[in-house]
CSV table of C-alpha atoms and ligand atoms in Angstrom, one decimal:
chain,number,residue,atom,x,y,z
A,10,MET,CA,-91.4,-58.9,96.7
A,11,GLN,CA,-89.1,-60.7,94.3
A,12,LYS,CA,-87.3,-58.4,91.9
A,13,VAL,CA,-86.2,-59.5,88.4
A,14,TYR,CA,-84.3,-57.3,86.1
A,15,LEU,CA,-84.9,-58.2,82.5
A,16,ASP,CA,-83.8,-55.0,80.8
A,17,HIS,CA,-80.1,-55.7,80.1
A,18,ALA,CA,-80.4,-54.4,76.6
A,19,ALA,CA,-81.0,-51.0,78.2
A,20,THR,CA,-78.2,-51.2,80.7
A,21,THR,CA,-76.5,-53.7,82.9
A,22,PRO,CA,-75.4,-53.8,86.6
A,23,LEU,CA,-71.7,-53.4,87.1
A,24,PHE,CA,-69.5,-56.4,87.7
A,25,PRO,CA,-68.3,-56.1,91.4
A,26,GLN,CA,-64.7,-56.3,90.1
A,27,ALA,CA,-65.3,-53.2,88.0
A,28,VAL,CA,-66.8,-51.3,91.0
A,29,GLU,CA,-63.7,-52.3,93.1
A,30,ALA,CA,-61.2,-51.3,90.4
A,31,MET,CA,-63.0,-47.9,89.8
A,32,THR,CA,-63.3,-47.2,93.6
A,33,GLU,CA,-59.6,-47.9,94.1
A,34,PHE,CA,-58.7,-45.9,91.1
A,35,LEU,CA,-60.8,-42.9,92.2
A,36,ARG,CA,-59.3,-43.0,95.7
A,37,ASP,CA,-55.7,-43.5,94.9
A,38,HIS,CA,-55.0,-42.1,91.4
A,39,TYR,CA,-55.8,-38.7,90.2
A,40,GLY,CA,-53.1,-37.8,87.8
A,41,ASN,CA,-53.9,-36.5,84.3
A,42,PRO,CA,-52.7,-39.1,81.8
A,43,SER,CA,-51.4,-36.2,79.6
A,44,SER,CA,-49.1,-35.0,82.3
A,45,LEU,CA,-45.4,-35.9,82.1
A,46,HIS,CA,-44.8,-36.3,85.8
A,47,SER,CA,-45.1,-39.6,87.7
A,48,PHE,CA,-48.8,-39.0,88.6
A,49,GLY,CA,-49.6,-38.5,85.0
A,50,ARG,CA,-47.5,-41.5,83.9
A,51,GLU,CA,-49.2,-43.7,86.4
A,52,ALA,CA,-52.6,-42.7,85.1
A,53,LYS,CA,-51.5,-43.3,81.6
A,54,VAL,CA,-50.6,-46.9,82.5
A,55,PHE,CA,-54.2,-47.4,83.6
A,56,LEU,CA,-55.5,-45.8,80.5
A,57,GLU,CA,-53.5,-48.0,78.2
A,58,GLN,CA,-54.2,-51.2,80.1
A,59,ALA,CA,-57.9,-50.5,79.8
A,60,ARG,CA,-57.6,-49.7,76.1
A,61,ALA,CA,-55.7,-53.0,75.6
A,62,ASP,CA,-58.5,-55.0,77.4
A,63,VAL,CA,-61.3,-53.1,75.5
A,64,ALA,CA,-59.4,-53.8,72.2
A,65,ALA,CA,-58.9,-57.5,73.0
A,66,LEU,CA,-62.6,-58.0,73.4
A,67,ILE,CA,-63.1,-57.4,69.7
A,68,ASN,CA,-59.7,-58.9,68.8
A,69,VAL,CA,-58.0,-55.8,67.5
A,70,SER,CA,-54.9,-53.8,68.3
A,71,PRO,CA,-55.2,-51.1,71.0
A,72,ASP,CA,-53.9,-48.7,68.4
A,73,ASN,CA,-57.2,-49.0,66.5
A,74,VAL,CA,-59.4,-48.2,69.5
A,75,PHE,CA,-60.5,-44.7,70.5
A,76,LEU,CA,-62.3,-44.3,73.8
A,77,THR,CA,-65.4,-42.1,73.8
A,78,SER,CA,-68.2,-41.1,76.1
A,79,GLY,CA,-70.3,-44.0,75.0
A,80,GLY,CA,-71.9,-45.7,72.0
A,81,THR,CA,-73.7,-42.5,70.9
A,82,GLU,CA,-70.5,-40.5,70.6
A,83,ALA,CA,-68.7,-43.3,68.8
A,84,ASP,CA,-71.5,-43.5,66.3
A,85,ASN,CA,-71.4,-39.8,65.8
A,86,ILE,CA,-67.6,-39.7,65.3
A,87,ALA,CA,-67.8,-42.6,62.8
A,88,ILE,CA,-70.5,-41.1,60.7
A,89,LEU,CA,-69.6,-37.4,60.8
A,90,GLY,CA,-65.9,-38.1,60.8
A,91,SER,CA,-66.1,-40.2,57.6
A,92,ALA,CA,-68.6,-37.9,55.9
A,93,ALA,CA,-66.1,-35.1,56.1
A,94,ILE,CA,-63.2,-36.9,54.4
A,95,THR,CA,-64.2,-38.4,51.1
A,96,GLY,CA,-66.0,-35.6,49.1
A,97,LYS,CA,-68.7,-38.1,48.2
A,98,LYS,CA,-72.3,-37.3,49.1
A,99,HIS,CA,-74.3,-40.5,49.4
A,100,ILE,CA,-74.9,-42.3,52.7
A,101,ILE,CA,-76.7,-45.6,53.4
A,102,THR,CA,-78.1,-46.8,56.7
A,103,SER,CA,-81.0,-49.0,57.7
A,104,ALA,CA,-84.5,-48.4,59.1
A,105,THR,CA,-83.9,-50.2,62.4
A,106,GLU,CA,-80.8,-48.4,63.5
A,107,HIS,CA,-80.5,-46.8,67.0
A,108,HIS,CA,-81.2,-43.1,66.9
A,109,ALA,CA,-77.5,-42.4,67.5
A,110,VAL,CA,-77.1,-43.5,63.9
A,111,LEU,CA,-80.4,-42.5,62.3
A,112,ASP,CA,-80.4,-39.0,63.7
A,113,THR,CA,-76.8,-38.4,62.8
A,114,CYS,CA,-77.4,-39.5,59.2
A,115,GLU,CA,-80.6,-37.3,59.2
A,116,TYR,CA,-78.5,-34.4,60.3
A,117,LEU,CA,-76.1,-35.0,57.4
A,118,ARG,CA,-79.0,-35.1,55.0
A,119,LYS,CA,-80.0,-31.6,56.2
A,120,GLN,CA,-76.4,-30.6,55.5
A,121,GLY,CA,-76.8,-31.6,51.9
A,122,PHE,CA,-75.9,-35.3,51.9
A,123,GLU,CA,-78.2,-37.8,50.1
A,124,LEU,CA,-79.5,-40.4,52.5
A,125,CYS,CA,-80.8,-43.8,51.7
A,126,ILE,CA,-82.6,-45.7,54.5
A,127,LEU,CA,-82.7,-49.4,53.7
A,128,PRO,CA,-85.8,-51.4,54.5
A,129,VAL,CA,-85.6,-54.6,56.5
A,130,ASP,CA,-87.3,-57.9,56.1
A,131,GLU,CA,-90.1,-59.1,58.4
A,132,TYR,CA,-87.5,-60.3,61.0
A,133,GLY,CA,-85.7,-56.9,61.0
A,134,ALA,CA,-82.7,-58.0,58.9
A,135,VAL,CA,-81.0,-56.0,56.2
A,136,LEU,CA,-80.8,-58.3,53.1
A,137,PRO,CA,-77.5,-58.1,51.1
A,138,GLN,CA,-79.5,-57.9,47.9
A,139,VAL,CA,-81.2,-54.7,49.2
A,140,LEU,CA,-77.9,-53.1,50.0
A,141,ARG,CA,-76.4,-54.2,46.6
A,142,ASP,CA,-79.2,-52.4,44.8
A,143,ALA,CA,-78.8,-49.2,46.9
A,144,LEU,CA,-75.0,-48.8,46.5
A,145,ARG,CA,-73.8,-46.2,44.1
A,146,GLU,CA,-70.4,-44.9,42.9
A,147,ASP,CA,-70.7,-41.9,45.1
A,148,THR,CA,-71.7,-43.8,48.2
A,149,LEU,CA,-69.3,-42.8,50.9
A,150,LEU,CA,-70.5,-44.7,53.9
A,151,VAL,CA,-72.8,-47.6,54.8
A,152,SER,CA,-73.8,-47.8,58.5
A,153,VAL,CA,-75.7,-51.0,59.4
A,154,MET,CA,-76.0,-52.3,63.0
A,155,HIS,CA,-74.6,-55.7,63.9
A,156,ALA,CA,-77.6,-56.6,66.1
A,157,ASN,CA,-80.8,-54.8,66.9
A,158,ASN,CA,-81.4,-53.4,70.4
A,159,GLU,CA,-85.2,-54.1,70.3
A,160,VAL,CA,-85.7,-57.4,68.6
A,161,GLY,CA,-82.1,-58.8,68.8
A,162,THR,CA,-81.9,-59.7,65.1
A,163,VAL,CA,-78.3,-60.1,63.9
A,164,ASN,CA,-77.5,-58.7,60.5
A,165,PRO,CA,-75.1,-60.4,58.0
A,166,VAL,CA,-72.5,-57.7,58.6
A,167,ARG,CA,-69.6,-59.5,57.0
A,168,GLU,CA,-71.4,-59.8,53.7
A,169,LEU,CA,-72.8,-56.3,53.9
A,170,ALA,CA,-69.3,-54.8,54.5
A,171,GLN,CA,-67.9,-56.7,51.6
A,172,LEU,CA,-70.6,-55.3,49.3
A,173,ALA,CA,-69.9,-51.8,50.5
A,174,HIS,CA,-66.2,-52.2,49.9
A,175,GLU,CA,-66.7,-53.6,46.4
A,176,ALA,CA,-68.6,-50.3,45.7
A,177,GLY,CA,-65.8,-48.2,47.1
A,178,ALA,CA,-67.7,-47.2,50.3
A,179,LEU,CA,-66.7,-47.3,53.9
A,180,PHE,CA,-68.6,-49.6,56.3
A,181,HIS,CA,-69.5,-48.8,59.9
A,182,THR,CA,-71.4,-51.1,62.3
A,183,ASP,CA,-73.0,-50.3,65.6
A,184,ALA,CA,-72.1,-53.4,67.7
A,185,VAL,CA,-73.3,-51.9,71.0
A,186,GLN,CA,-75.8,-54.8,71.5
A,187,SER,CA,-73.8,-57.7,70.0
A,188,VAL,CA,-70.4,-57.3,71.8
A,189,GLY,CA,-70.3,-59.7,74.7
A,190,LYS,CA,-73.3,-61.7,73.5
A,191,ILE,CA,-72.1,-63.2,70.2
A,192,GLU,CA,-68.6,-63.4,68.6
A,193,VAL,CA,-67.5,-59.9,67.5
A,194,ASP,CA,-64.2,-59.8,65.8
A,195,ALA,CA,-63.8,-56.5,63.9
A,196,VAL,CA,-61.2,-57.8,61.6
A,197,LYS,CA,-63.1,-61.0,60.7
A,198,LEU,CA,-66.2,-58.9,60.1
A,199,GLY,CA,-64.2,-56.8,57.7
A,200,VAL,CA,-65.6,-53.5,58.9
A,201,ASP,CA,-63.8,-50.1,58.8
A,202,MET,CA,-65.4,-48.8,62.0
A,203,LEU,CA,-67.2,-50.5,64.9
A,204,THR,CA,-69.0,-48.9,67.9
A,205,TYR,CA,-69.4,-50.5,71.3
A,206,SER,CA,-70.3,-49.4,74.8
A,207,SER,CA,-69.3,-50.2,78.3
A,208,HIS,CA,-72.6,-50.1,80.1
A,209,LYS,CA,-74.1,-53.0,78.0
A,210,ILE,CA,-71.3,-55.3,79.2
A,211,ASN,CA,-71.5,-54.7,82.9
A,212,GLY,CA,-69.2,-51.7,82.9
A,213,PRO,CA,-70.0,-48.1,83.9
A,214,LYS,CA,-72.2,-45.7,81.9
A,215,GLY,CA,-70.7,-42.9,79.9
A,216,VAL,CA,-67.8,-44.8,78.3
A,217,GLY,CA,-67.6,-46.4,74.9
A,218,ALA,CA,-65.2,-47.1,72.1
A,219,LEU,CA,-64.8,-46.7,68.4
A,220,TYR,CA,-62.6,-49.2,66.4
A,221,VAL,CA,-61.1,-47.6,63.3
A,222,ARG,CA,-59.1,-49.8,61.0
A,223,ASP,CA,-55.5,-49.0,60.0
A,224,GLY,CA,-55.1,-46.3,57.4
A,225,LEU,CA,-58.5,-44.6,57.9
A,226,CYS,CA,-58.1,-41.1,59.3
A,227,LEU,CA,-61.4,-39.6,60.4
A,228,GLN,CA,-62.2,-35.9,60.7
A,229,ARG,CA,-62.2,-35.0,64.4
A,230,GLN,CA,-65.5,-33.9,65.8
A,231,VAL,CA,-64.3,-32.5,69.2
A,232,HIS,CA,-61.5,-30.0,69.2
A,233,GLY,CA,-59.2,-29.2,72.0
A,234,GLY,CA,-56.3,-30.8,73.8
A,235,GLY,CA,-55.7,-33.6,71.2
A,236,GLN,CA,-56.4,-36.6,73.4
A,237,GLU,CA,-57.2,-40.0,71.8
A,238,ARG,CA,-54.7,-39.3,69.1
A,239,LYS,CA,-56.4,-36.1,68.2
A,240,LEU,CA,-59.7,-37.8,67.3
A,241,ARG,CA,-61.5,-37.0,70.5
A,242,SER,CA,-60.2,-34.2,72.7
A,243,GLY,CA,-61.0,-33.8,76.4
A,244,THR,CA,-59.4,-35.2,79.5
A,245,GLU,CA,-60.3,-38.8,79.7
A,246,ASN,CA,-63.1,-40.2,82.0
A,247,LEU,CA,-60.4,-42.4,83.5
A,248,SER,CA,-62.3,-44.1,86.3
A,249,GLY,CA,-65.0,-45.0,83.8
A,250,ILE,CA,-62.4,-46.2,81.3
A,251,VAL,CA,-60.8,-48.4,84.1
A,252,GLY,CA,-64.2,-49.9,84.8
A,253,PHE,CA,-64.8,-50.5,81.1
A,254,GLY,CA,-61.4,-52.3,80.8
A,255,VAL,CA,-62.2,-54.6,83.7
A,256,ALA,CA,-65.7,-55.3,82.3
A,257,ALA,CA,-64.2,-56.0,78.9
A,258,ALA,CA,-61.6,-58.4,80.3
A,259,LEU,CA,-64.3,-60.3,82.3
A,260,THR,CA,-66.6,-60.4,79.4
A,261,ARG,CA,-63.9,-61.7,77.1
A,262,ALA,CA,-63.2,-64.5,79.6
A,263,GLY,CA,-66.7,-65.6,80.2
A,264,TRP,CA,-69.1,-64.5,77.4
A,265,ARG,CA,-69.4,-67.9,75.5
A,266,GLU,CA,-70.5,-69.8,78.6
A,267,GLU,CA,-72.8,-67.0,79.7
A,268,ALA,CA,-74.4,-66.6,76.3
A,269,GLU,CA,-75.2,-70.4,76.2
A,270,ARG,CA,-76.7,-70.2,79.7
A,271,LEU,CA,-78.9,-67.2,78.7
A,272,ARG,CA,-79.9,-68.8,75.4
A,273,GLY,CA,-81.2,-71.8,77.3
A,274,LEU,CA,-83.2,-69.7,79.7
A,275,ARG,CA,-84.5,-67.5,77.0
A,276,ASP,CA,-85.6,-70.4,74.8
A,277,LEU,CA,-87.3,-72.0,77.7
A,278,PHE,CA,-89.1,-68.7,78.5
A,279,VAL,CA,-90.2,-68.1,74.9
A,280,SER,CA,-91.4,-71.6,74.2
A,281,GLU,CA,-93.3,-71.8,77.5
A,282,ALA,CA,-94.8,-68.3,77.1
A,283,LEU,CA,-96.0,-69.1,73.6
A,284,ARG,CA,-97.2,-72.5,74.6
A,285,THR,CA,-99.3,-71.4,77.5
A,286,ILE,CA,-100.5,-67.9,76.5
A,287,PRO,CA,-102.7,-67.9,73.4
A,288,ALA,CA,-102.4,-65.4,70.6
A,289,GLY,CA,-98.7,-64.5,71.2
A,290,ARG,CA,-95.7,-64.2,68.9
A,291,LEU,CA,-92.0,-63.8,68.9
A,292,ASN,CA,-90.8,-60.6,67.2
A,293,GLY,CA,-87.4,-60.7,65.4
A,294,HIS,CA,-85.5,-63.5,63.7
A,295,PRO,CA,-86.2,-67.0,65.2
A,296,GLN,CA,-82.6,-68.1,64.9
A,297,GLU,CA,-80.3,-65.2,63.9
A,298,ARG,CA,-80.9,-63.3,67.1
A,299,LEU,CA,-79.0,-62.3,70.3
A,300,PRO,CA,-79.1,-65.1,72.9
A,301,HIS,CA,-80.5,-62.9,75.7
A,302,ASN,CA,-83.3,-61.2,73.8
A,303,ALA,CA,-87.0,-62.2,73.8
A,304,ASN,CA,-89.3,-59.7,72.2
A,305,LEU,CA,-92.9,-60.9,72.5
A,306,SER,CA,-96.3,-59.5,71.5
A,307,PHE,CA,-99.6,-60.6,72.9
A,308,ASP,CA,-102.7,-59.7,70.9
A,309,TYR,CA,-105.3,-57.6,72.7
A,310,ILE,CA,-102.7,-56.3,75.1
A,311,GLU,CA,-101.3,-52.8,75.4
A,312,GLY,CA,-97.5,-53.2,75.9
A,313,GLU,CA,-97.2,-50.3,78.3
A,314,ALA,CA,-100.1,-51.5,80.5
A,315,LEU,CA,-98.5,-54.9,80.7
A,316,LEU,CA,-95.1,-53.3,81.5
A,317,LEU,CA,-96.6,-51.4,84.4
A,318,HIS,CA,-98.3,-54.5,85.8
A,319,LEU,CA,-95.0,-56.4,85.6
A,320,ASP,CA,-93.2,-53.5,87.3
A,321,MET,CA,-95.7,-53.6,90.2
A,322,LEU,CA,-94.7,-57.2,90.7
A,323,GLY,CA,-91.0,-56.4,90.6
A,324,ILE,CA,-90.3,-57.3,87.0
A,325,ALA,CA,-88.4,-54.8,84.8
A,326,ALA,CA,-88.8,-55.2,81.1
A,327,SER,CA,-89.2,-52.7,78.2
A,328,SER,CA,-91.9,-51.8,75.8
A,329,GLY,CA,-89.9,-49.9,73.2
A,330,SER,CA,-86.4,-48.8,72.4
A,331,ALA,CA,-84.5,-48.7,75.7
A,332,CYS,CA,-83.1,-45.3,75.1
A,333,SER,CA,-86.4,-43.7,74.2
A,334,SER,CA,-88.4,-45.2,77.0
A,335,GLY,CA,-91.0,-42.7,78.3
A,336,SER,CA,-92.1,-42.1,74.8
A,337,LEU,CA,-95.3,-43.8,73.8
A,338,SER,CA,-94.7,-43.5,70.1
A,339,PRO,CA,-94.7,-46.9,68.4
A,340,SER,CA,-91.2,-48.4,67.9
A,341,HIS,CA,-89.6,-47.5,64.5
A,342,VAL,CA,-88.0,-50.9,64.5
A,343,LEU,CA,-91.3,-52.9,64.7
A,344,GLN,CA,-92.9,-50.5,62.2
A,345,ALA,CA,-90.0,-51.1,59.8
A,346,MET,CA,-90.6,-54.8,60.1
A,347,GLY,CA,-94.2,-54.3,59.0
A,348,LEU,CA,-95.9,-55.5,62.2
A,349,SER,CA,-99.6,-54.9,62.2
A,350,ASP,CA,-101.0,-52.5,64.8
A,351,ASN,CA,-102.1,-55.1,67.3
A,352,TRP,CA,-98.6,-56.7,67.4
A,353,LEU,CA,-96.9,-53.4,67.4
A,354,HIS,CA,-98.7,-52.0,70.4
A,355,SER,CA,-98.4,-55.1,72.4
A,356,ALA,CA,-94.7,-55.7,72.0
A,357,ILE,CA,-92.6,-56.2,75.1
A,358,ARG,CA,-88.8,-56.8,75.3
A,359,PHE,CA,-87.3,-59.1,77.9
A,360,SER,CA,-83.5,-59.0,77.9
A,361,LEU,CA,-81.6,-61.4,80.2
A,362,GLY,CA,-78.2,-61.0,81.7
A,363,HIS,CA,-75.8,-61.9,84.6
A,364,GLY,CA,-77.6,-63.0,87.7
A,365,VAL,CA,-80.9,-64.0,86.0
A,366,ASP,CA,-81.7,-67.7,86.7
A,367,GLU,CA,-84.4,-70.3,86.0
A,368,GLN,CA,-86.3,-69.7,89.1
A,369,GLN,CA,-86.6,-66.0,88.2
A,370,MET,CA,-87.7,-66.8,84.6
A,371,ARG,CA,-90.4,-69.2,85.9
A,372,TYR,CA,-91.7,-66.5,88.2
A,373,VAL,CA,-91.8,-64.0,85.3
A,374,LEU,CA,-93.6,-66.6,83.2
A,375,SER,CA,-96.3,-67.2,85.8
A,376,VAL,CA,-96.8,-63.4,86.3
A,377,LEU,CA,-97.0,-63.0,82.5
A,378,GLN,CA,-99.6,-65.7,82.2
A,379,ASP,CA,-101.6,-64.2,84.9
A,380,LYS,CA,-101.4,-60.5,83.8
A,381,VAL,CA,-102.0,-61.2,80.1
A,382,ALA,CA,-105.1,-63.2,81.1
A,383,SER,CA,-106.5,-60.5,83.4
A,384,LEU,CA,-105.8,-57.6,81.0
A,385,ARG,CA,-107.6,-59.6,78.2
A,386,LYS,CA,-110.5,-60.2,80.5
A,387,ALA,CA,-110.9,-56.4,80.8
A,388,SER,CA,-110.7,-56.0,77.0
A,389,PRO,CA,-114.0,-55.6,75.1
A,390,PHE,CA,-112.3,-56.8,72.0
A,391,TYR,CA,-110.8,-60.1,73.1
A,392,ILE,CA,-112.7,-62.9,71.4
A,393,GLY,CA,-111.9,-65.2,74.3
A,394,ASN,CA,-114.3,-63.2,76.4
A,395,ALA,CA,-117.2,-63.8,74.0
B,407,PLP,N1,-76.5,-48.1,69.7
B,407,PLP,C1,-77.3,-49.1,70.1
B,407,PLP,C2,-77.7,-50.2,69.3
B,407,PLP,C3,-77.8,-49.1,71.5
B,407,PLP,O1,-78.6,-50.0,71.9
B,407,PLP,C4,-77.5,-48.0,72.3
B,407,PLP,C5,-78.0,-47.8,73.6
B,407,PLP,O2,-79.0,-48.4,74.0
B,407,PLP,C6,-76.6,-47.0,71.8
B,407,PLP,C7,-76.1,-47.1,70.5
B,407,PLP,C8,-76.1,-45.8,72.6
B,407,PLP,O3,-75.1,-46.2,73.4
B,407,PLP,P1,-74.7,-45.3,74.7
B,407,PLP,O4,-75.9,-45.5,75.7
B,407,PLP,O5,-73.4,-45.9,75.2
B,407,PLP,O6,-74.6,-43.9,74.2
C-alpha cells in the first residue's frame, strides 16, 4: 500500500545528514561541554557550531540564542521569564496560540496576572487594531504566534511588535511553524523573543531554541549548573543539538526553493479538491498562509472518521491540533475563527513537506474524493442523498 505522510506540521522526518551527524557524534564524542579537558572542549566546539547554525537560520547572532528542550520550553521561558522581571501585571496573547503559550499565560493569570486573550478574524489572524485597543500602560508582554499550526495563517508580527513597543511592552512570537517555511528574520520582525523548534524542520525531537534580543535579561526558570548562560541549566542534549544544527543549516540553504515547490503542490491539491468535491472549504487565510498547509472542511463529514479512512489507505493527516491529537474536543483555533459546527467538526489538516510529490498528492486527492463521497452516502443528513 502506498504511504503518504501529510502531517509535517506535527513533526517531520529527519534529514539523513542530521541522522549521520548525530550517530557519529553519539559514537565518537561523549565529553561534557562544561568540562575543561580536551573531551569537554571538543564537545563545546560541536555545541557552539550548532548554535551558530541555529542562529543563522533566523539571521541573528549565536549570542542571542538559547538552546532548550523544544518549542514548549522556549515558550515557557519567554513568558514566565519576562513576567518576572518588569513588575507590571498585564499580559496579552491571542486565542489561536499553541497550548505551550495559552496554558503558560493561563498559569500566570492564576498567579495574579491579568490576562487578555485577543480574538482573531475569520481567517485566524490577529488584527493590529485589536491589539492597539487592548494595550495598556501596565502591559508587560504581548505573545502572538507568527504562523498558526492548524490553519497556517501568518500574523502581521512586525506591525504587532511595533505596537507593543510603542506601549512599552515586550513582544514574543512563537515561530515554531513559520521557521523554514517563510522568511523569519528575528531582527527584521523587531521581536524581543522568538521561539523555534528542531523537529519541525527535519531535525530531532526534544530540541528547540529561544532568541532573546540584546539587553533583555530574562528570569531563569530552571536552576542548576548554569548552562546556557545561566538561563537554562542542565547538561545539554548535545546529540540532539548537533542534529538541530545540521537541520538548520540545510533548511537555511534550501527553504526558499522547497517552499515554492510545496506551495505549487498545495495549491494544486486545494483547487482540485474544492473543484471536484462539493460543499468543501479552505480554512485559514487564502493568501497569508504557510505554503505547506491545507486545512479543509467538507460538510456532512466527521473529520475523525475521514482521518481514519485515510489512515487505512496509508495517508497521514490531522484532524485537530497536532499536539493534542487523541482528543476529540473541537479545535480552539477553528472555534476562535467562528466556524460553524459543520465546518468545525469536518476540518482536516494536510501539511506537506520534504519527499511529498505530485504523484502522492494526486493519490491523496483521489482517495479523498472517494472517501468523502462514500461517507456522505452513509449520512442521513446529506442533501445529495435525497
Ligand atoms: N508552538 C507551536 C505553534 C507548535 O506547533 C508546537 C508543536 O506542535 C509547539 C509550540 C511545541 O513545540 P515542541 O513540540 O518543540 O515542544
